[in-house]
């Protein structure tokens, strides 16, 4: 019989607070990037701080903006329902929720997502994308551990 580990409230709050700091940092970097539109190498030519108005989804998948916005809102609602039904998914779901919310705010304000890092030769991204990525990885691990 497998022993289930529950995350303590304090441990969750520390992790959530870190996610919230990343969320707020992402919003701040987006504002600065939009204002100054930098083009600055950070690590040689491999990683740059630059402005990219991204109208598409991950991997440059292009869909009409109203469809992307509606889908984003539905995903946020599904995450809320998931956490309500499965409280042990709270941490990974909150990372996805924070990242998706940041990118949704961009789409509502600008009709595109503000990406500010360029990882050569792969893609443009922002910290919100990192939150979503980590949330999906942690959620997959939780689901795998459950089975």
PDB file of C-alpha atoms in Angstrom, residues 22-143:
ATOM      1  CA  UNK A  22       7.641  34.964 -10.262  1.00  0.00           C
ATOM      2  CA  UNK A  23       4.190  36.023 -11.521  1.00  0.00           C
ATOM      3  CA  UNK A  24       4.703  39.617 -10.344  1.00  0.00           C
ATOM      4  CA  UNK A  25       8.268  39.659 -11.700  1.00  0.00           C
ATOM      5  CA  UNK A  26       6.909  38.470 -15.041  1.00  0.00           C
ATOM      6  CA  UNK A  27       4.344  41.295 -15.115  1.00  0.00           C
ATOM      7  CA  UNK A  28       7.072  43.832 -14.249  1.00  0.00           C
ATOM      8  CA  UNK A  29       9.473  42.512 -16.904  1.00  0.00           C
ATOM      9  CA  UNK A  30       6.682  42.611 -19.473  1.00  0.00           C
ATOM     10  CA  UNK A  31       5.956  46.256 -18.649  1.00  0.00           C
ATOM     11  CA  UNK A  32       9.637  47.233 -18.836  1.00  0.00           C
ATOM     12  CA  UNK A  33      10.197  45.229 -22.019  1.00  0.00           C
ATOM     13  CA  UNK A  34       7.183  46.810 -23.715  1.00  0.00           C
ATOM     14  CA  UNK A  35       8.402  50.304 -22.792  1.00  0.00           C
ATOM     15  CA  UNK A  36      12.078  50.030 -23.745  1.00  0.00           C
ATOM     16  CA  UNK A  37      11.967  47.162 -26.283  1.00  0.00           C
ATOM     17  CA  UNK A  38      15.482  45.911 -25.522  1.00  0.00           C
ATOM     18  CA  UNK A  39      17.752  43.808 -27.684  1.00  0.00           C
ATOM     19  CA  UNK A  40      20.433  42.748 -25.221  1.00  0.00           C
ATOM     20  CA  UNK A  41      22.438  39.500 -25.236  1.00  0.00           C
ATOM     21  CA  UNK A  42      22.496  37.894 -21.781  1.00  0.00           C
ATOM     22  CA  UNK A  43      24.571  34.769 -22.464  1.00  0.00           C
ATOM     23  CA  UNK A  44      26.532  35.255 -25.689  1.00  0.00           C
ATOM     24  CA  UNK A  45      24.080  34.763 -28.561  1.00  0.00           C
ATOM     25  CA  UNK A  46      22.307  31.853 -26.835  1.00  0.00           C
ATOM     26  CA  UNK A  47      20.022  33.866 -24.549  1.00  0.00           C
ATOM     27  CA  UNK A  48      18.854  37.418 -25.190  1.00  0.00           C
ATOM     28  CA  UNK A  49      16.531  39.906 -23.520  1.00  0.00           C
ATOM     29  CA  UNK A  50      14.431  41.177 -26.371  1.00  0.00           C
ATOM     30  CA  UNK A  51      10.865  42.211 -27.154  1.00  0.00           C
ATOM     31  CA  UNK A  52       8.634  39.886 -29.136  1.00  0.00           C
ATOM     32  CA  UNK A  53       4.908  40.474 -29.601  1.00  0.00           C
ATOM     33  CA  UNK A  54       3.661  36.905 -29.752  1.00  0.00           C
ATOM     34  CA  UNK A  55       0.154  36.550 -31.212  1.00  0.00           C
ATOM     35  CA  UNK A  56       0.411  32.745 -31.305  1.00  0.00           C
ATOM     36  CA  UNK A  57       0.438  29.961 -28.744  1.00  0.00           C
ATOM     37  CA  UNK A  58       3.355  27.754 -27.767  1.00  0.00           C
ATOM     38  CA  UNK A  59       5.365  26.423 -30.701  1.00  0.00           C
ATOM     39  CA  UNK A  60       3.943  29.258 -32.864  1.00  0.00           C
ATOM     40  CA  UNK A  61       0.528  27.617 -33.159  1.00  0.00           C
ATOM     41  CA  UNK A  62      -1.690  30.299 -34.607  1.00  0.00           C
ATOM     42  CA  UNK A  63      -5.391  30.643 -33.832  1.00  0.00           C
ATOM     43  CA  UNK A  64      -7.795  33.617 -33.799  1.00  0.00           C
ATOM     44  CA  UNK A  65      -7.315  35.746 -30.634  1.00  0.00           C
ATOM     45  CA  UNK A  66     -10.946  35.400 -29.455  1.00  0.00           C
ATOM     46  CA  UNK A  67     -10.574  31.607 -29.562  1.00  0.00           C
ATOM     47  CA  UNK A  68      -7.274  31.754 -27.625  1.00  0.00           C
ATOM     48  CA  UNK A  69      -8.821  34.040 -24.989  1.00  0.00           C
ATOM     49  CA  UNK A  70     -11.935  31.864 -24.609  1.00  0.00           C
ATOM     50  CA  UNK A  71      -9.805  28.714 -24.368  1.00  0.00           C
ATOM     51  CA  UNK A  72      -7.552  30.352 -21.769  1.00  0.00           C
ATOM     52  CA  UNK A  73     -10.554  31.280 -19.626  1.00  0.00           C
ATOM     53  CA  UNK A  74     -11.921  27.738 -19.929  1.00  0.00           C
ATOM     54  CA  UNK A  75      -8.551  26.293 -18.871  1.00  0.00           C
ATOM     55  CA  UNK A  76      -8.521  28.585 -15.823  1.00  0.00           C
ATOM     56  CA  UNK A  77     -12.026  27.400 -14.886  1.00  0.00           C
ATOM     57  CA  UNK A  78     -11.019  23.742 -15.379  1.00  0.00           C
ATOM     58  CA  UNK A  79      -8.032  24.295 -13.080  1.00  0.00           C
ATOM     59  CA  UNK A  80     -10.323  25.694 -10.381  1.00  0.00           C
ATOM     60  CA  UNK A  81     -12.629  22.661 -10.705  1.00  0.00           C
ATOM     61  CA  UNK A  82      -9.627  20.304 -10.671  1.00  0.00           C
ATOM     62  CA  UNK A  83      -8.318  21.771  -7.420  1.00  0.00           C
ATOM     63  CA  UNK A  84     -11.794  21.692  -5.887  1.00  0.00           C
ATOM     64  CA  UNK A  85     -12.130  17.976  -6.709  1.00  0.00           C
ATOM     65  CA  UNK A  86      -8.469  17.048  -6.145  1.00  0.00           C
ATOM     66  CA  UNK A  87      -6.944  19.401  -3.538  1.00  0.00           C
ATOM     67  CA  UNK A  88      -3.584  17.614  -3.739  1.00  0.00           C
ATOM     68  CA  UNK A  89      -3.155  19.132  -7.230  1.00  0.00           C
ATOM     69  CA  UNK A  90      -3.274  22.648  -5.778  1.00  0.00           C
ATOM     70  CA  UNK A  91       0.408  23.502  -6.149  1.00  0.00           C
ATOM     71  CA  UNK A  92       0.944  22.467  -9.797  1.00  0.00           C
ATOM     72  CA  UNK A  93      -2.460  23.870 -10.758  1.00  0.00           C
ATOM     73  CA  UNK A  94      -1.629  27.203  -9.097  1.00  0.00           C
ATOM     74  CA  UNK A  95       1.598  27.489 -11.140  1.00  0.00           C
ATOM     75  CA  UNK A  96      -0.330  26.864 -14.363  1.00  0.00           C
ATOM     76  CA  UNK A  97      -3.052  29.269 -13.208  1.00  0.00           C
ATOM     77  CA  UNK A  98      -0.573  32.092 -12.464  1.00  0.00           C
ATOM     78  CA  UNK A  99       1.283  31.662 -15.766  1.00  0.00           C
ATOM     79  CA  UNK A 100      -1.891  31.404 -17.821  1.00  0.00           C
ATOM     80  CA  UNK A 101      -3.368  34.440 -16.054  1.00  0.00           C
ATOM     81  CA  UNK A 102      -0.295  36.550 -16.836  1.00  0.00           C
ATOM     82  CA  UNK A 103      -0.416  35.631 -20.516  1.00  0.00           C
ATOM     83  CA  UNK A 104      -4.203  36.141 -20.608  1.00  0.00           C
ATOM     84  CA  UNK A 105      -3.752  39.654 -19.182  1.00  0.00           C
ATOM     85  CA  UNK A 106      -1.358  40.379 -22.073  1.00  0.00           C
ATOM     86  CA  UNK A 107      -3.827  39.092 -24.658  1.00  0.00           C
ATOM     87  CA  UNK A 108      -6.659  41.169 -23.189  1.00  0.00           C
ATOM     88  CA  UNK A 109      -4.548  44.364 -23.005  1.00  0.00           C
ATOM     89  CA  UNK A 110      -2.435  44.051 -26.150  1.00  0.00           C
ATOM     90  CA  UNK A 111      -3.877  41.229 -28.337  1.00  0.00           C
ATOM     91  CA  UNK A 112      -0.531  39.420 -27.996  1.00  0.00           C
ATOM     92  CA  UNK A 113       1.696  37.965 -25.308  1.00  0.00           C
ATOM     93  CA  UNK A 114       4.841  39.891 -24.418  1.00  0.00           C
ATOM     94  CA  UNK A 115       7.761  37.481 -24.671  1.00  0.00           C
ATOM     95  CA  UNK A 116      11.095  38.912 -23.571  1.00  0.00           C
ATOM     96  CA  UNK A 117      13.631  36.100 -23.623  1.00  0.00           C
ATOM     97  CA  UNK A 118      14.971  34.521 -26.775  1.00  0.00           C
ATOM     98  CA  UNK A 119      16.690  31.167 -26.432  1.00  0.00           C
ATOM     99  CA  UNK A 120      18.625  30.620 -29.666  1.00  0.00           C
ATOM    100  CA  UNK A 121      17.669  28.794 -31.847  1.00  0.00           C
ATOM    101  CA  UNK A 122      14.524  27.512 -30.166  1.00  0.00           C
ATOM    102  CA  UNK A 123      11.993  30.128 -29.148  1.00  0.00           C
ATOM    103  CA  UNK A 124      10.833  33.303 -27.461  1.00  0.00           C
ATOM    104  CA  UNK A 125       9.387  32.919 -23.973  1.00  0.00           C
ATOM    105  CA  UNK A 126       8.663  34.665 -20.666  1.00  0.00           C
ATOM    106  CA  UNK A 127       8.527  33.688 -16.988  1.00  0.00           C
ATOM    107  CA  UNK A 128       4.788  32.956 -17.245  1.00  0.00           C
ATOM    108  CA  UNK A 129       5.616  30.254 -19.796  1.00  0.00           C
ATOM    109  CA  UNK A 130       8.070  28.838 -17.260  1.00  0.00           C
ATOM    110  CA  UNK A 131       5.359  28.728 -14.586  1.00  0.00           C
ATOM    111  CA  UNK A 132       3.042  26.889 -16.977  1.00  0.00           C
ATOM    112  CA  UNK A 133       5.800  24.461 -17.989  1.00  0.00           C
ATOM    113  CA  UNK A 134       6.763  23.679 -14.384  1.00  0.00           C
ATOM    114  CA  UNK A 135       3.107  23.356 -13.368  1.00  0.00           C
ATOM    115  CA  UNK A 136       2.468  20.828 -16.146  1.00  0.00           C
ATOM    116  CA  UNK A 137       5.595  18.845 -15.200  1.00  0.00           C
ATOM    117  CA  UNK A 138       4.636  18.803 -11.488  1.00  0.00           C
ATOM    118  CA  UNK A 139       1.040  17.883 -12.365  1.00  0.00           C
ATOM    119  CA  UNK A 140       2.245  14.993 -14.544  1.00  0.00           C
ATOM    120  CA  UNK A 141       4.466  13.777 -11.693  1.00  0.00           C
ATOM    121  CA  UNK A 142       1.525  13.946  -9.252  1.00  0.00           C
ATOM    122  CA  UNK A 143      -0.688  11.991 -11.648  1.00  0.00           C
TER     123      UNK A 143
END
